[in-house]
PDB file of C-alpha atoms and ligand atoms in Angstrom:
ATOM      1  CA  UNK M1490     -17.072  -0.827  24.038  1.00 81.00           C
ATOM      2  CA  UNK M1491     -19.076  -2.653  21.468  1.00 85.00           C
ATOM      3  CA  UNK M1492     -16.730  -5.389  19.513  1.00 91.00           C
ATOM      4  CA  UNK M1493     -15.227  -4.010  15.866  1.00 93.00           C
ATOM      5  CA  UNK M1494     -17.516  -4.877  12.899  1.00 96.00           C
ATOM      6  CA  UNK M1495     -15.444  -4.520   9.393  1.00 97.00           C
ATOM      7  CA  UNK M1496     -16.082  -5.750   6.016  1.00 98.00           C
ATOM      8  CA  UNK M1497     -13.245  -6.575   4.026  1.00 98.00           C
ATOM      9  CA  UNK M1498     -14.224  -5.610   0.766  1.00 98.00           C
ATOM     10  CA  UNK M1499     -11.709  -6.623  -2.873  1.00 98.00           C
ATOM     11  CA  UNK M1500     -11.493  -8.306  -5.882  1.00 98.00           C
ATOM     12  CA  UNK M1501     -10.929 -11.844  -6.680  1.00 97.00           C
ATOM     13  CA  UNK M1502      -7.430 -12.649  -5.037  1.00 96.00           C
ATOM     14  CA  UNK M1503      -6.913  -9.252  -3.793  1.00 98.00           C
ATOM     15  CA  UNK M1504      -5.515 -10.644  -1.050  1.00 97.00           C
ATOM     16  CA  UNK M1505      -8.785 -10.175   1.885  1.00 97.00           C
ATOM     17  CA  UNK M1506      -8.299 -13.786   3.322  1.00 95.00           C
ATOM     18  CA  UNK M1507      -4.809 -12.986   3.655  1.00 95.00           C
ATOM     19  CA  UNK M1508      -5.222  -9.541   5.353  1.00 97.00           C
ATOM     20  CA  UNK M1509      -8.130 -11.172   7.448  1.00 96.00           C
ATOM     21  CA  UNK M1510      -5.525 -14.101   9.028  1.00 93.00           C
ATOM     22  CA  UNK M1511      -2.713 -11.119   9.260  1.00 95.00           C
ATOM     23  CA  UNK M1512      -5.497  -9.047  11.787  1.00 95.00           C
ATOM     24  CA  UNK M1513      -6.577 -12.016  13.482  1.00 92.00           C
ATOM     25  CA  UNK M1514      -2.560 -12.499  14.734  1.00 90.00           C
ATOM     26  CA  UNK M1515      -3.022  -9.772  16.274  1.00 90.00           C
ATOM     27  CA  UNK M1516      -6.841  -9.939  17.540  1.00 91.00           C
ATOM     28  CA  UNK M1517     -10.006 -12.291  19.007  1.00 91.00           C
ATOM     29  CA  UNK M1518     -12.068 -10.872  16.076  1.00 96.00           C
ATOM     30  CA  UNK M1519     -13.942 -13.492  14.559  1.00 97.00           C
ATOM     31  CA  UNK M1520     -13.280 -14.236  10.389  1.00 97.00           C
ATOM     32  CA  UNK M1521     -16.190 -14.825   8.505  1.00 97.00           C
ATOM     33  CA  UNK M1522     -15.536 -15.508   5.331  1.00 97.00           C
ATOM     34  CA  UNK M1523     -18.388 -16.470   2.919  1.00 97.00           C
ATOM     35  CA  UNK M1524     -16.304 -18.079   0.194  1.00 94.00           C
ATOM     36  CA  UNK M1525     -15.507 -20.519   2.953  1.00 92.00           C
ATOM     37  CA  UNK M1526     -18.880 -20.889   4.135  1.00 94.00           C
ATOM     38  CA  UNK M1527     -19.937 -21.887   1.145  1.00 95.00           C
ATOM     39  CA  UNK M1528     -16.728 -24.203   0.204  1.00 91.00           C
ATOM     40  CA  UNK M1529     -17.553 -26.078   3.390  1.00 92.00           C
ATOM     41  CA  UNK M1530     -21.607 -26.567   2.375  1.00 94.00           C
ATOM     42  CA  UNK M1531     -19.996 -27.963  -1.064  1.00 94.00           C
ATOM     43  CA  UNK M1532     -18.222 -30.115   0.545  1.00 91.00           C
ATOM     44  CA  UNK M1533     -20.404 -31.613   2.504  1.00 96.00           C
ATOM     45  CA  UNK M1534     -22.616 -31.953  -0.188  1.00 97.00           C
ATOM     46  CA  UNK M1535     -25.313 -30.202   1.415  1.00 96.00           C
ATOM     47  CA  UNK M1536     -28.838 -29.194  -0.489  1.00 95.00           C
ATOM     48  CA  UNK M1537     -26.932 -24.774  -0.311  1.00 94.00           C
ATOM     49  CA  UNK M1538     -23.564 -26.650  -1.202  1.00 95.00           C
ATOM     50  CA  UNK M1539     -25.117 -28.510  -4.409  1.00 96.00           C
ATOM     51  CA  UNK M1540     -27.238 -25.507  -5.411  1.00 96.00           C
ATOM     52  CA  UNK M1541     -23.845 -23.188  -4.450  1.00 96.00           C
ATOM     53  CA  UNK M1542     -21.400 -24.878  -6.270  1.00 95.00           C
ATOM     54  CA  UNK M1543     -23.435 -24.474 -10.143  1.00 95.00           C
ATOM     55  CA  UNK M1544     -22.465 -20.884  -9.767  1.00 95.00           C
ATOM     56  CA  UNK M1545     -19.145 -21.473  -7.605  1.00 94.00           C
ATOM     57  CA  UNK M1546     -17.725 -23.963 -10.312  1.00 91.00           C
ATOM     58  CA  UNK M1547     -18.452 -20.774 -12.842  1.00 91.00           C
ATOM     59  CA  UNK M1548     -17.103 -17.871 -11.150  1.00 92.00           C
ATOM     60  CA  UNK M1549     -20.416 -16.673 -10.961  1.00 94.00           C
ATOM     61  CA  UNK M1550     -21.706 -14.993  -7.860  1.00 96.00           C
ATOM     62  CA  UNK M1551     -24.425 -17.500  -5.940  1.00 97.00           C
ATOM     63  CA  UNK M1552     -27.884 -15.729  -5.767  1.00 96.00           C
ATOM     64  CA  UNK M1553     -28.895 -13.248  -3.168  1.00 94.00           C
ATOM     65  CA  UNK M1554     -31.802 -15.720  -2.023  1.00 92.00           C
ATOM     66  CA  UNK M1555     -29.101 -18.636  -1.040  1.00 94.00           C
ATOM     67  CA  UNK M1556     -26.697 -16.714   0.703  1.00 95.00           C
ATOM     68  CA  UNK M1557     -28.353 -13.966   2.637  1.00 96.00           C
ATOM     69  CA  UNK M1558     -29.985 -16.024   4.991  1.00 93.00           C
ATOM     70  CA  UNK M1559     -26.776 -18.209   6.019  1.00 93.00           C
ATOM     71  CA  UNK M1560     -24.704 -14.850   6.789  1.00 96.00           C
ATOM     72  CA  UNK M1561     -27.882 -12.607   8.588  1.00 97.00           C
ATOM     73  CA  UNK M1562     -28.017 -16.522  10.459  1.00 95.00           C
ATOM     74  CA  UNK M1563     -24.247 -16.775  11.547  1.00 95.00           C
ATOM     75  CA  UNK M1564     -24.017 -13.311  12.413  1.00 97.00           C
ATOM     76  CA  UNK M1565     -26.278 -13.581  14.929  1.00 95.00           C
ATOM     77  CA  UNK M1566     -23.963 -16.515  16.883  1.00 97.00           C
ATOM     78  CA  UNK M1567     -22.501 -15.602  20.170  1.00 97.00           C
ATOM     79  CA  UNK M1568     -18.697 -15.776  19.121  1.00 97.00           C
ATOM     80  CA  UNK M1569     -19.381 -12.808  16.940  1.00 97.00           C
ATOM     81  CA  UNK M1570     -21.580 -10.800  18.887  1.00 96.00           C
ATOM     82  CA  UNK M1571     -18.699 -10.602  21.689  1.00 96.00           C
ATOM     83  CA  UNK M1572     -16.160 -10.678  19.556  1.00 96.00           C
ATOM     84  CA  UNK M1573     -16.998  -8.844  16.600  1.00 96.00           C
ATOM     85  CA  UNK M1574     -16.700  -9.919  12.705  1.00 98.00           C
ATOM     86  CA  UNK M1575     -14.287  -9.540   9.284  1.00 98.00           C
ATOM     87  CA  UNK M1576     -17.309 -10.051   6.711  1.00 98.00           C
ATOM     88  CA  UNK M1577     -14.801 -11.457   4.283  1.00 98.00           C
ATOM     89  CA  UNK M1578     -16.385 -11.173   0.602  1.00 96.00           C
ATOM     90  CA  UNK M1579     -19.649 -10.166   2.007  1.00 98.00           C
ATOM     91  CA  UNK M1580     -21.834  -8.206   0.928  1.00 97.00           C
ATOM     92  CA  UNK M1581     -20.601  -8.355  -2.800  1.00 96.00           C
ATOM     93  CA  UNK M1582     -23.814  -6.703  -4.263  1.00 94.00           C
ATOM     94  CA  UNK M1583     -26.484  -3.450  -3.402  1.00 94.00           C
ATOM     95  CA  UNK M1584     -28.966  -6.645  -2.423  1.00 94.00           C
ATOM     96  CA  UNK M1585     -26.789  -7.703  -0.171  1.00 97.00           C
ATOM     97  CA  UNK M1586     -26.098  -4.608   1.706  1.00 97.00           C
ATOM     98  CA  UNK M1587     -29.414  -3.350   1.778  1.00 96.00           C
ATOM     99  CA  UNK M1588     -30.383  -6.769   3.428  1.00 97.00           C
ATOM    100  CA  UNK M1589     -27.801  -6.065   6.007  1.00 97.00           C
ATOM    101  CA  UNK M1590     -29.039  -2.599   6.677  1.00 96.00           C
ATOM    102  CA  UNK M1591     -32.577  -4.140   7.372  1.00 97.00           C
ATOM    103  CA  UNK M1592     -31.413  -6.432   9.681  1.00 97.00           C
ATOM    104  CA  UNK M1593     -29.780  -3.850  11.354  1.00 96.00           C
ATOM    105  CA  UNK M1594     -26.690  -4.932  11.096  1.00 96.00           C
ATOM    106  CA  UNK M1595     -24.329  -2.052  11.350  1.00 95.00           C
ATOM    107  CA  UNK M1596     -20.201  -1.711  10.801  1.00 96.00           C
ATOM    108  CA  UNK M1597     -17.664   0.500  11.394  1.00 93.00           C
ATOM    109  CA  UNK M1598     -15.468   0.248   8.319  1.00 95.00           C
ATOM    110  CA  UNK M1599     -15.392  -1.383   4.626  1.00 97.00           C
ATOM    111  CA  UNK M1600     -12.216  -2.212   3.711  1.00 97.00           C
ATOM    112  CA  UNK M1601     -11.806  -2.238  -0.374  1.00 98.00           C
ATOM    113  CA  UNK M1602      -8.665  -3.959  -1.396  1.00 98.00           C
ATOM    114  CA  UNK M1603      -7.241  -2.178  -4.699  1.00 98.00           C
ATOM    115  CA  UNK M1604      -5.108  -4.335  -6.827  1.00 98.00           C
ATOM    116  CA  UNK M1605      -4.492  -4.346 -10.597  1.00 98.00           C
ATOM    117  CA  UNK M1606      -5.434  -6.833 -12.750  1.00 97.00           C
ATOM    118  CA  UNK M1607      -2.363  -8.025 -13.511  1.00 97.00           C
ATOM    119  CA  UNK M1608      -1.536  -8.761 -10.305  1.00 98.00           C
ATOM    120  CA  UNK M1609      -4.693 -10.604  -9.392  1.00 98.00           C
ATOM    121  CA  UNK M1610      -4.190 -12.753 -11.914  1.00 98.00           C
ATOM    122  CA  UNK M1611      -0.734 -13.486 -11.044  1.00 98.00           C
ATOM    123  CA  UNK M1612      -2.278 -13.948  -7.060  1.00 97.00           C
ATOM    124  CA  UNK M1613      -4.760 -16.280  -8.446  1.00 97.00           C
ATOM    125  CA  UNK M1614      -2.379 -18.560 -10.758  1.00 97.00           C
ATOM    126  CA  UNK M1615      -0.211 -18.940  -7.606  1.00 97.00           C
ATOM    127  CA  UNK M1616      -2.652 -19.917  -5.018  1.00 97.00           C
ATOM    128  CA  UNK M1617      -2.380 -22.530  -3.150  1.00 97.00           C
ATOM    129  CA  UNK M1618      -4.729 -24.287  -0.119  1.00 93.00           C
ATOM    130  CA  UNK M1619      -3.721 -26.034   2.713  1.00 94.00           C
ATOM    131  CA  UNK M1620      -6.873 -28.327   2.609  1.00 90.00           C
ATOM    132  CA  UNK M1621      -6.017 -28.984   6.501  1.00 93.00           C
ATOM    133  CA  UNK M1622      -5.516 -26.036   7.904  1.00 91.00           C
ATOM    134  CA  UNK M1623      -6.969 -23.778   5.727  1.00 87.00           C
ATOM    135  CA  UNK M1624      -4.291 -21.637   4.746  1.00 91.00           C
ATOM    136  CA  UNK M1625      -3.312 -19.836   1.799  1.00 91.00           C
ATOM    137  CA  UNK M1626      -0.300 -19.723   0.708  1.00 96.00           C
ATOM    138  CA  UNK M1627       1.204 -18.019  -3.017  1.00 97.00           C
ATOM    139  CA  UNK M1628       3.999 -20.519  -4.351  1.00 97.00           C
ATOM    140  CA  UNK M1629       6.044 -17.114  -5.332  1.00 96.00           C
ATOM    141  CA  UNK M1630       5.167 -14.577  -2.852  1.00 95.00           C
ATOM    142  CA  UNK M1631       4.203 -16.652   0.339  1.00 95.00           C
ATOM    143  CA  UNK M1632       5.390 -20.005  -0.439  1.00 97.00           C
ATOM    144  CA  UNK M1633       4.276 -23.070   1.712  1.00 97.00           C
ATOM    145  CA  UNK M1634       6.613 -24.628   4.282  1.00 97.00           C
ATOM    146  CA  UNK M1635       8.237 -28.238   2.883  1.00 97.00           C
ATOM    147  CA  UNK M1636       6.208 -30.310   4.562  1.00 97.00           C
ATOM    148  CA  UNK M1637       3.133 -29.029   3.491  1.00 97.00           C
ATOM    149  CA  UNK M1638       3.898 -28.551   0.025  1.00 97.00           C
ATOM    150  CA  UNK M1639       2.980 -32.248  -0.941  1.00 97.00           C
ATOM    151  CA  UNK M1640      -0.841 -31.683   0.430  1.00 98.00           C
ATOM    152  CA  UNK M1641      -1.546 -28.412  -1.071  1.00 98.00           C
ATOM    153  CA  UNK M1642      -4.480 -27.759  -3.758  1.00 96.00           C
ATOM    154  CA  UNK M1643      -5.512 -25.502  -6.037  1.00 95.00           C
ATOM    155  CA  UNK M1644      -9.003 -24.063  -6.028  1.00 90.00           C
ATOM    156  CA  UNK M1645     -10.904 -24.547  -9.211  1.00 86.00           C
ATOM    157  CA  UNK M1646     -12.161 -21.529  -9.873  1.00 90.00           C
ATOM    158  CA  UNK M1647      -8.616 -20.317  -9.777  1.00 93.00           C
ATOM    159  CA  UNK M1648      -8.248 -21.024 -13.637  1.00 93.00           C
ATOM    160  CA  UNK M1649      -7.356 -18.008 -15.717  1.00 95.00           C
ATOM    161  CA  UNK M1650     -10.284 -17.989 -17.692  1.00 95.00           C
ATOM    162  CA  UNK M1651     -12.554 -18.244 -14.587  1.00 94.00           C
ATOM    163  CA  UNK M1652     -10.399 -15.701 -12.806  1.00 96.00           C
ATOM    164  CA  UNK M1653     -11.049 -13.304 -15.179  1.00 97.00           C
ATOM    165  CA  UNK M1654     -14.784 -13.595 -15.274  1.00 96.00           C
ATOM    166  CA  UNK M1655     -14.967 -13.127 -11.710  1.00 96.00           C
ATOM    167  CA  UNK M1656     -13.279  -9.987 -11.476  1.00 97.00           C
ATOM    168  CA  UNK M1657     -15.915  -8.659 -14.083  1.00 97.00           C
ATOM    169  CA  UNK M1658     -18.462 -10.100 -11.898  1.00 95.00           C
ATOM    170  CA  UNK M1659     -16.585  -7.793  -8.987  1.00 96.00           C
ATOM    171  CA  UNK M1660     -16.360  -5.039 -11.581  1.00 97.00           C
ATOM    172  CA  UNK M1661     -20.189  -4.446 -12.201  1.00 96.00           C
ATOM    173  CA  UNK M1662     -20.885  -4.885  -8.766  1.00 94.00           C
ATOM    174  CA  UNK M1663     -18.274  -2.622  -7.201  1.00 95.00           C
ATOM    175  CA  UNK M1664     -19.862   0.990  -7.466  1.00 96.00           C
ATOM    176  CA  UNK M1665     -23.052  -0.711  -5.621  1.00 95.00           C
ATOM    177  CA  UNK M1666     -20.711  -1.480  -2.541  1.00 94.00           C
ATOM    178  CA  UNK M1667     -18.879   1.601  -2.529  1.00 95.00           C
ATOM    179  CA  UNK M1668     -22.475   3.382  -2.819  1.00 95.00           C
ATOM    180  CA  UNK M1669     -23.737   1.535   0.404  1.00 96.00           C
ATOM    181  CA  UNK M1670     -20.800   2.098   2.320  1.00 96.00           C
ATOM    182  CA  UNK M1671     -19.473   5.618   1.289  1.00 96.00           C
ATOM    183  CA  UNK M1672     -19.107   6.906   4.806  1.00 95.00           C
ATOM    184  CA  UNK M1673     -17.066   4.627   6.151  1.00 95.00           C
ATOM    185  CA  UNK M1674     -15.023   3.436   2.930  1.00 96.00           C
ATOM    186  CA  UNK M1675     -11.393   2.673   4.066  1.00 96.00           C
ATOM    187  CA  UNK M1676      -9.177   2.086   0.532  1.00 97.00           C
ATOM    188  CA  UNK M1677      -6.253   0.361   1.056  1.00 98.00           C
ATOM    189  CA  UNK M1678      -3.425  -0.366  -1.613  1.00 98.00           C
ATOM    190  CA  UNK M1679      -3.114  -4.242  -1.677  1.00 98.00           C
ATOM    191  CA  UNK M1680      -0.878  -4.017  -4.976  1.00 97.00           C
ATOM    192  CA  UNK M1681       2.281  -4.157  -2.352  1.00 97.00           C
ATOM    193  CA  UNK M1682       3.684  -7.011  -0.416  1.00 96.00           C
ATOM    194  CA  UNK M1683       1.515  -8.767   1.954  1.00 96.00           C
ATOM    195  CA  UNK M1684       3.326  -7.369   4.999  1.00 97.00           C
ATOM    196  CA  UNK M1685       2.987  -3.598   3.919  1.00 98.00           C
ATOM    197  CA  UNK M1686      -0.520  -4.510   3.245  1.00 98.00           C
ATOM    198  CA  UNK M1687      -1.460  -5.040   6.818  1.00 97.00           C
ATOM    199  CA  UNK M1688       0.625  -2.002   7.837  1.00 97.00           C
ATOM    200  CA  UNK M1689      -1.103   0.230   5.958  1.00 98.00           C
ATOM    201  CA  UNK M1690      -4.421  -1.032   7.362  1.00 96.00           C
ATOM    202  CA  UNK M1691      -2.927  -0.763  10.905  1.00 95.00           C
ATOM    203  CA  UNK M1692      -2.008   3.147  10.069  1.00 95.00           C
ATOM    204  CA  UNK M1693      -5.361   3.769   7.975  1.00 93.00           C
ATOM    205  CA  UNK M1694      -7.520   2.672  10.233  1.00 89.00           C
ATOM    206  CA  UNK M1695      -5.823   4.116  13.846  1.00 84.00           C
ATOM    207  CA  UNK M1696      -5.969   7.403  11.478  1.00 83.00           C
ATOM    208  CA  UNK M1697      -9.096   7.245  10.724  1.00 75.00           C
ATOM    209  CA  UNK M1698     -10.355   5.789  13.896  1.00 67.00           C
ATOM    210  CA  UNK M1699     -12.828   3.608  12.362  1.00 50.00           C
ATOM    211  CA  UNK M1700     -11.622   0.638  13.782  1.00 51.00           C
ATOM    212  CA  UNK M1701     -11.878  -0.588  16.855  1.00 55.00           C
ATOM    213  CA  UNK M1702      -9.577  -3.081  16.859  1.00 59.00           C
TER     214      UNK M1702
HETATM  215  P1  AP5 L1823     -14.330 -16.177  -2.329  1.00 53.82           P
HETATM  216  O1  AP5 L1823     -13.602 -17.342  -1.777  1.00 53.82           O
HETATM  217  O2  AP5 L1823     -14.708 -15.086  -1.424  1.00 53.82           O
HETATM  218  O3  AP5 L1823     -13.529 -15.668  -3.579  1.00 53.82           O
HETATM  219  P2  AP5 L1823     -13.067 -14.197  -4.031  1.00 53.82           P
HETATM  220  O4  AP5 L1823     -13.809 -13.039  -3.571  1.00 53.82           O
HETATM  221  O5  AP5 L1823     -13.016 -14.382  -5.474  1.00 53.82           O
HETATM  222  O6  AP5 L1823     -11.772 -13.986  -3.294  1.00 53.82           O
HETATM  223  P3  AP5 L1823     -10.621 -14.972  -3.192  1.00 53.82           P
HETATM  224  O7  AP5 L1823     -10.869 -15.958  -2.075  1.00 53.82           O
HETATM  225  O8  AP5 L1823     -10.389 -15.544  -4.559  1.00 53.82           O
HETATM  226  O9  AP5 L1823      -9.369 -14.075  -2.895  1.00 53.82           O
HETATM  227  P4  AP5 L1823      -8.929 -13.193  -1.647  1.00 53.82           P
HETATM  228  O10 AP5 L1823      -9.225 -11.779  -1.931  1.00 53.82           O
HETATM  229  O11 AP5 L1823      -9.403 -13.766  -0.343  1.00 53.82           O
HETATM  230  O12 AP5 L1823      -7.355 -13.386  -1.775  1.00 53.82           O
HETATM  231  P5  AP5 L1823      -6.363 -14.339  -0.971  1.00 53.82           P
HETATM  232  O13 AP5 L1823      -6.084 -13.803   0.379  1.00 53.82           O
HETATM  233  O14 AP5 L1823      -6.776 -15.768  -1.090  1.00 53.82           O
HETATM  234  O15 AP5 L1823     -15.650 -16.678  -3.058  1.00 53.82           O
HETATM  235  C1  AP5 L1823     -15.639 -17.793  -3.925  1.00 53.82           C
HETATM  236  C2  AP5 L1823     -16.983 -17.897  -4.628  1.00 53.82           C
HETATM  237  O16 AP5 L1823     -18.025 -18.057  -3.644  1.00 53.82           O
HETATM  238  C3  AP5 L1823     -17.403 -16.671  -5.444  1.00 53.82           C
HETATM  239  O17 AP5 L1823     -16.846 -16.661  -6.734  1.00 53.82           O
HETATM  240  C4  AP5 L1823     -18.913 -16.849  -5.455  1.00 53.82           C
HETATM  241  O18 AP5 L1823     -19.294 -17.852  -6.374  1.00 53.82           O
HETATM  242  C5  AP5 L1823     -19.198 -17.360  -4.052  1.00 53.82           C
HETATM  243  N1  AP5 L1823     -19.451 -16.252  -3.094  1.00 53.82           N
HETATM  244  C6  AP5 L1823     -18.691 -15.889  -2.023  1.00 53.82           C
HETATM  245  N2  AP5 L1823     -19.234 -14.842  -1.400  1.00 53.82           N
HETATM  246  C7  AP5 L1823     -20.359 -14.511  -2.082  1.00 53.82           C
HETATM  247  C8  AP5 L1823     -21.338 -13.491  -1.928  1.00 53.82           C
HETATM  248  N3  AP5 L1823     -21.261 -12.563  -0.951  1.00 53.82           N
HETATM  249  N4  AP5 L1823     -22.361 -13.449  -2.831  1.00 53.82           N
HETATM  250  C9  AP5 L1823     -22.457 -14.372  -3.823  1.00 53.82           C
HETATM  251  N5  AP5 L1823     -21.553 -15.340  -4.024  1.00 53.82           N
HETATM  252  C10 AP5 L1823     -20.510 -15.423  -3.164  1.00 53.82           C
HETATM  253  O19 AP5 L1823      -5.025 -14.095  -1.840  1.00 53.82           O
HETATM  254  C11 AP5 L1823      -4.912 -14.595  -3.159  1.00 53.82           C
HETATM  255  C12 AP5 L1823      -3.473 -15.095  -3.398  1.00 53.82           C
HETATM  256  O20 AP5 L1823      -2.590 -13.986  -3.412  1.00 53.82           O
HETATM  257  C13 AP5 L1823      -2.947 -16.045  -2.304  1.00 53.82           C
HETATM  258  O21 AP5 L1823      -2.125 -16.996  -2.915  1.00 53.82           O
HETATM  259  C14 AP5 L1823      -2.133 -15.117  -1.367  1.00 53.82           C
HETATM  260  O22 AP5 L1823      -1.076 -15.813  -0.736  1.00 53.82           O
HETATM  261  C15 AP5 L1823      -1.620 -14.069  -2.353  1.00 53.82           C
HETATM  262  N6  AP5 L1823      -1.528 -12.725  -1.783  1.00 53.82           N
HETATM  263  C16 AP5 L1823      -2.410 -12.127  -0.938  1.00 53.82           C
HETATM  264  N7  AP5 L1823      -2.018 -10.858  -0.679  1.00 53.82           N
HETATM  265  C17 AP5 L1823      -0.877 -10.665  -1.397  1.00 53.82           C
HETATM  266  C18 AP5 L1823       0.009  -9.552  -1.558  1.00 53.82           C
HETATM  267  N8  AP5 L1823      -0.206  -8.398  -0.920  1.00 53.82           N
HETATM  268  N9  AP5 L1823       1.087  -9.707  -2.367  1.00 53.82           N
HETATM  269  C19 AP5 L1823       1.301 -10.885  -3.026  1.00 53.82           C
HETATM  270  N10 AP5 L1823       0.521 -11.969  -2.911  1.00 53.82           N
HETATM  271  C20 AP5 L1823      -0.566 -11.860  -2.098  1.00 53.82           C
END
């Protein structure tokens, strides 16, 4: 049986890296997630990562013409090809898909995360990154153990005032994805604890029989 293919699909803070670690617990699916991608090219102060992080820094979304190239490229890799993929935060505009679709890159399910705004924002104030491990913890709602509370960081485009322009970026974008991926939409209700989250995924998706995992 060919691996599961899913994009996880949501809002700023809607809680898809979160789902993504809760399904690989419980799977050898591989997590691609292109926020991270591009967090590590920043880092490394790479010519993408210096381009990326103009737009990153703003909450804007980095152009098509960067990005589509380093996820058609990775998605290729052997790990992913036998193991299958989360596409976490990719593709985030009709661009993006369609570029997908050429490359004949085909998935089973699109996860869309549905939060309200008011809780994304509170999700976003309360982030927090393990910068070793990678991750993610909410001081309130999934607080980090003691002794890595000292080495946590906040991301910078977790301010409120960038938060909020990046879920109109996800806003005016959002009908595009849903467009693309109509017949295999799976909505999911992420405005409930993280736990419930991932169980209504679990029961969605055997329901639906979409996923594979
Ligand atoms: P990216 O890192 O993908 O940012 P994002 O889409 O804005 O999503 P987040 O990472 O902010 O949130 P999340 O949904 O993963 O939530 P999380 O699990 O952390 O991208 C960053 C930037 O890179 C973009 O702004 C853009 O510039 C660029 N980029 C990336 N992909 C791109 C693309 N395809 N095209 C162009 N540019 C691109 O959870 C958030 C918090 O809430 C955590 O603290 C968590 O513990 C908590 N939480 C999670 N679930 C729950 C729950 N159910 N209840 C309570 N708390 C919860």
């Amino acid at each position: 049986m060919p691996p599961p293919m899913m994009i996880i699909a949501g809002p700023p803070g809607s809680g898809k890296g979160t789902l993504c670690e809760n399904i690989q617990r419980a799977t050898n699916v591989v997590h691609l997630s292109t926020g991270d991608l591009l967090r590590v090219e920043v880092k490394q102060a790479t010519e993408l990562g210096k381009k990326a992080e103009e737009f990153m820094s703003k909450g804007k979304l980095v152009p098509d013409a960067l990005i589509i190239a380093m996820v058609l490229q990775r998605l290729k890799q052997k790990d992913i090809k036998e193991r299958g993929v989360l596409l976490d935060g990719f593709p985030r505009t009709g661009g993006q898909a369609e570029a997908l679709k050429k490359a004949g890159v085909k998935f089973d399910v699109m996860v869309l995360l549905e939060v309200s705004e008011k809780s994304l924002m509170e999700r976003s104030a309360g982030r927090r990154l393990d910068p070793q491990t990678g991750t993610i913890y909410h001081l309130k709602f999934n607080p980090p153990p003691s002794d890595v509370l000292p080495r946590v960081v906040i991301r910078p485009d977790d301010q409120p005032e960038k938060q909020k322009f990046r879920i109109e970026v996800f806003n005016k974008t959002k009908a595009e994805l849903v467009a693309a991926y109509q017949d295999i939409l799976l909505p999911i209700n992420a405005d409930q604890p993280i736990q419930r989250v991932y169980e209504e995924f679990v029961r969605k998706s055997m329901a639906k029989k979409q996923s594979k995992l």
